[in-house]
Coordinates of N, CA and C in Angstrom, one line a residue:
M918 N 102.4 84.7 101.7 CA 102.3 86.0 102.4 C 103.2 87.2 101.7
F919 N 102.6 88.5 101.8 CA 103.2 89.4 101.3 C 103.8 90.3 102.2
S920 N 104.9 90.6 102.4 CA 105.3 91.8 103.4 C 105.6 93.1 103.0
W921 N 105.0 94.2 103.1 CA 105.0 95.3 102.4 C 106.1 95.9 102.9
L922 N 106.8 95.4 103.8 CA 108.0 96.2 104.6 C 109.4 95.8 103.6
S923 N 109.2 94.9 102.7 CA 110.4 94.2 102.0 C 110.9 95.6 101.1
P924 N 112.1 95.7 100.7 CA 112.6 97.0 99.9 C 112.3 96.6 98.4
K925 N 111.3 95.8 98.1 CA 110.9 95.8 96.5 C 110.2 97.0 96.1
S926 N 109.6 97.6 96.9 CA 108.5 98.8 96.5 C 108.4 99.8 97.6
R927 N 108.8 101.0 97.4 CA 108.9 102.0 98.6 C 107.2 102.1 99.0
L928 N 106.4 102.0 97.9 CA 104.9 102.2 98.5 C 104.5 101.0 99.3
L929 N 104.9 99.9 99.0 CA 104.3 98.8 99.8 C 105.0 98.8 101.2
R930 N 106.3 99.1 101.1 CA 107.2 99.2 102.2 C 106.6 100.6 103.3
V931 N 106.3 101.5 102.9 CA 105.8 102.8 103.5 C 104.3 102.6 104.5
L932 N 103.7 101.9 103.7 CA 102.1 101.5 104.5 C 102.4 100.7 105.8
G933 N 103.2 99.7 105.8 CA 103.6 99.3 107.0 C 102.5 98.0 107.3
L934 N 102.1 97.4 106.1 CA 101.0 96.2 106.2 C 101.7 94.8 106.0
T935 N 101.4 93.9 106.3 CA 101.8 92.5 106.1 C 100.4 91.9 105.9
V936 N 99.8 91.4 104.7 CA 98.9 90.4 104.2 C 99.0 89.4 103.6
E937 N 97.7 88.5 103.8 CA 97.8 87.2 103.2 C 96.3 87.3 102.3
T938 N 96.1 86.6 101.2 CA 94.8 86.2 100.6 C 93.9 85.7 101.9
V939 N 92.7 85.9 101.8 CA 91.8 85.2 102.7 C 91.5 83.9 102.3
S940 N 92.3 82.9 103.2 CA 91.7 81.5 102.7 C 90.6 80.8 103.5
S941 N 90.3 79.6 103.3 CA 89.3 79.0 103.9 C 89.7 78.9 105.5
E942 N 90.9 78.7 105.5 CA 91.3 78.8 107.2 C 91.1 80.0 107.8
W943 N 91.4 81.3 107.2 CA 91.2 82.4 107.7 C 89.9 82.8 107.9
G944 N 89.0 82.3 106.8 CA 87.8 82.6 106.9 C 87.2 81.8 108.3
R945 N 87.3 80.8 108.5 CA 86.8 80.1 109.5 C 87.4 80.9 111.1
K946 N 88.8 80.9 110.9 CA 89.2 82.1 112.2 C 88.6 83.2 112.5
L947 N 87.9 84.0 111.2 CA 87.5 85.3 111.3 C 86.0 85.1 111.4
G948 N 85.5 84.0 110.9 CA 84.2 83.8 110.9 C 83.5 84.5 109.7
V949 N 84.1 84.5 108.5 CA 83.6 85.1 107.1 C 83.5 83.9 106.4
S950 N 82.4 84.0 105.4 CA 82.3 83.0 104.4 C 83.0 83.9 103.0
N951 N 82.8 85.1 102.9 CA 83.3 85.7 101.8 C 84.7 85.8 101.7
L952 N 85.3 84.9 101.1 CA 86.8 84.7 100.9 C 87.6 86.0 100.0
A953 N 86.9 86.8 99.4 CA 87.4 87.9 98.7 C 88.1 88.6 99.4
G954 N 89.3 89.1 99.2 CA 90.2 90.1 99.9 C 91.3 89.4 100.6
V955 N 91.9 90.5 101.4 CA 93.1 90.3 101.9 C 92.9 90.5 103.5
V956 N 93.4 89.7 104.4 CA 93.6 89.6 105.8 C 94.9 90.6 106.1
I957 N 94.5 91.5 107.0 CA 96.0 92.0 107.7 C 96.5 91.1 108.7
T958 N 97.9 90.5 108.6 CA 98.5 89.8 109.4 C 99.2 90.5 110.5
A959 N 99.7 91.8 110.2 CA 100.8 92.5 111.0 C 100.7 94.0 110.6
V960 N 100.7 94.9 111.2 CA 100.6 96.5 111.0 C 102.1 96.9 111.9
E961 N 102.8 97.5 111.2 CA 104.3 98.0 111.6 C 103.4 99.2 112.6
P962 N 104.3 99.1 113.7 CA 104.0 100.7 114.5 C 104.5 101.8 113.9
N963 N 103.6 102.7 114.3 CA 104.1 104.3 113.8 C 104.0 104.3 112.1
S964 N 103.4 103.3 111.6 CA 103.3 103.4 110.1 C 102.0 104.2 109.7
P965 N 101.9 104.4 108.3 CA 100.8 105.1 108.0 C 99.3 104.3 108.3
A966 N 99.4 102.9 108.1 CA 98.5 101.8 108.6 C 98.3 102.1 109.8
D967 N 99.3 102.0 110.6 CA 98.9 102.1 112.1 C 98.3 103.4 112.3
G968 N 98.7 104.3 111.9 CA 97.9 105.8 112.3 C 96.5 105.8 111.7
S969 N 96.0 105.1 110.6 CA 94.9 105.1 110.2 C 94.0 104.2 111.0
G970 N 94.5 103.5 111.8 CA 93.5 102.4 112.5 C 93.4 101.1 112.2
L971 N 94.1 101.0 111.1 CA 94.1 99.2 110.5 C 94.6 98.4 111.5
A972 N 94.4 97.3 111.7 CA 94.7 96.3 112.6 C 94.7 94.9 112.1
A973 N 95.4 94.3 112.7 CA 95.6 92.5 112.6 C 94.2 91.9 112.5
G974 N 93.7 91.3 111.4 CA 92.5 90.7 111.5 C 91.7 91.4 110.6
D975 N 91.7 92.7 110.3 CA 91.1 93.3 109.3 C 91.2 92.8 107.8
I976 N 90.0 92.5 107.2 CA 89.9 92.3 105.8 C 90.0 93.4 104.9
I977 N 90.9 93.5 104.0 CA 90.7 94.6 102.7 C 89.9 94.0 101.9
R978 N 88.7 95.0 101.3 CA 87.7 94.4 100.3 C 87.9 95.4 99.0
E979 N 88.4 96.5 99.5 CA 88.6 97.6 98.5 C 89.6 98.6 98.9
M980 N 90.1 99.1 97.7 CA 90.9 100.2 97.7 C 90.8 101.1 96.7
N981 N 90.4 102.5 96.9 CA 89.7 103.5 96.2 C 88.9 103.0 95.4
R982 N 88.1 102.2 95.7 CA 86.9 101.6 94.9 C 87.3 100.6 94.1
Q983 N 88.5 100.0 94.1 CA 88.9 99.0 93.2 C 88.8 97.9 94.2
R984 N 88.1 96.5 93.9 CA 88.1 95.2 94.6 C 89.3 94.7 94.7
I985 N 89.7 94.1 96.2 CA 90.6 93.5 96.2 C 90.5 92.1 96.4
R986 N 90.7 91.2 95.7 CA 90.4 89.8 95.8 C 91.4 88.6 96.5
T987 N 92.8 89.0 96.2 CA 93.7 88.5 96.6 C 94.9 89.4 96.9
A988 N 96.0 88.6 97.6 CA 97.3 89.4 97.7 C 97.9 90.2 96.5
E989 N 97.8 89.4 95.4 CA 98.3 89.9 94.2 C 97.6 91.0 93.6
D990 N 96.1 90.9 93.9 CA 95.4 92.2 93.7 C 95.8 93.4 94.4
Y991 N 96.1 93.1 95.6 CA 96.4 94.0 96.5 C 97.9 95.0 96.1
K992 N 98.7 94.0 95.5 CA 100.0 94.5 95.3 C 99.9 95.3 94.1
K993 N 99.1 94.9 92.9 CA 99.0 95.7 91.9 C 98.1 96.9 91.9
V994 N 97.2 96.9 92.8 CA 96.5 98.1 93.1 C 97.4 99.0 93.7
I995 N 97.8 99.1 94.8 CA 98.9 99.7 95.6 C 100.0 100.4 94.9
K996 N 100.7 99.5 93.9 CA 101.4 100.1 93.1 C 101.2 101.3 92.3
T997 N 99.8 101.3 91.8 CA 99.2 102.5 91.0 C 99.3 103.9 91.8
F998 N 99.4 103.8 93.2 CA 99.2 105.0 93.8 C 100.5 105.7 93.8
K999 N 100.4 107.2 94.0 CA 101.7 108.0 94.3 C 101.8 108.5 95.7
S1000 N 103.0 108.9 96.0 CA 103.2 109.7 97.2 C 102.3 111.0 97.4
G1001 N 101.7 111.3 98.4 CA 100.7 112.3 98.7 C 99.4 112.0 98.3
E1002 N 99.1 110.9 97.3 CA 97.6 110.8 97.2 C 97.0 110.1 98.4
D1003 N 95.6 110.6 98.4 CA 95.0 109.8 99.4 C 94.4 108.6 99.1
L1004 N 94.1 107.7 100.2 CA 93.7 106.2 99.7 C 92.5 106.1 100.7
L1005 N 91.6 105.6 100.2 CA 90.2 104.9 100.9 C 90.3 103.4 100.8
V1006 N 90.3 102.9 102.2 CA 90.0 101.3 102.2 C 89.0 101.0 102.7
L1007 N 88.2 100.0 102.1 CA 87.3 99.3 102.8 C 87.6 98.2 103.5
I1008 N 87.3 98.0 104.5 CA 87.7 96.8 105.4 C 86.5 96.0 106.0
E1009 N 86.6 95.0 106.3 CA 85.6 94.4 107.1 C 86.4 93.8 108.6
R1010 N 85.6 94.5 109.6 CA 86.0 94.2 111.0 C 85.0 93.6 111.8
E1011 N 85.0 92.6 112.6 CA 83.9 92.0 113.3 C 82.7 91.8 112.7
G1012 N 82.4 91.7 111.0 CA 81.5 91.5 110.8 C 80.7 93.1 110.0
S1013 N 81.6 94.3 110.3 CA 81.0 95.4 109.8 C 81.9 96.0 108.8
A1014 N 81.1 96.5 107.8 CA 82.3 97.2 106.8 C 82.5 98.4 107.3
I1015 N 83.8 99.2 107.3 CA 84.4 100.4 107.5 C 85.2 100.8 106.3
Y1016 N 85.1 102.4 106.2 CA 85.9 102.8 105.4 C 87.1 103.4 106.2
V1017 N 88.5 103.5 105.9 CA 89.5 104.0 106.6 C 90.3 104.9 105.4
A1018 N 90.6 106.0 105.9 CA 91.1 106.9 104.9 C 92.6 107.2 105.3
M1019 N 93.9 107.2 104.7 CA 95.0 107.5 104.8 C 95.6 108.3 103.6
K1020 N 96.8 108.9 104.1 CA 97.6 109.6 102.8 C 98.7 109.0 102.6
I1021 N 99.1 108.6 101.4 CA 100.4 107.7 101.1 C 101.6 108.6 101.0
P1022 N 102.4 108.4 102.0 CA 103.7 109.2 102.3 C 104.6 109.6 101.1

């Protein structure tokens, strides 16, 4: 599990997300067969993620059109963005694909 609230990276910390790679156990819990992506396990209140409507249980499939298959992918991709940039996140929520936009502080 990766907590983006740790001091390792400012960008990871400021988004306010905790994510895990979608495992077969998560797949069963969430009712999904596509295990590519990361599941949001926690959202920090008043964070950019919270403000954009991301919620625990959402599965992140893409960020700015880059596929996210694992928590390591997520970490690598998010580190390429800079403060002030727009971020477009494709999530799966209850079987529906939804795009969520946020600005990186």
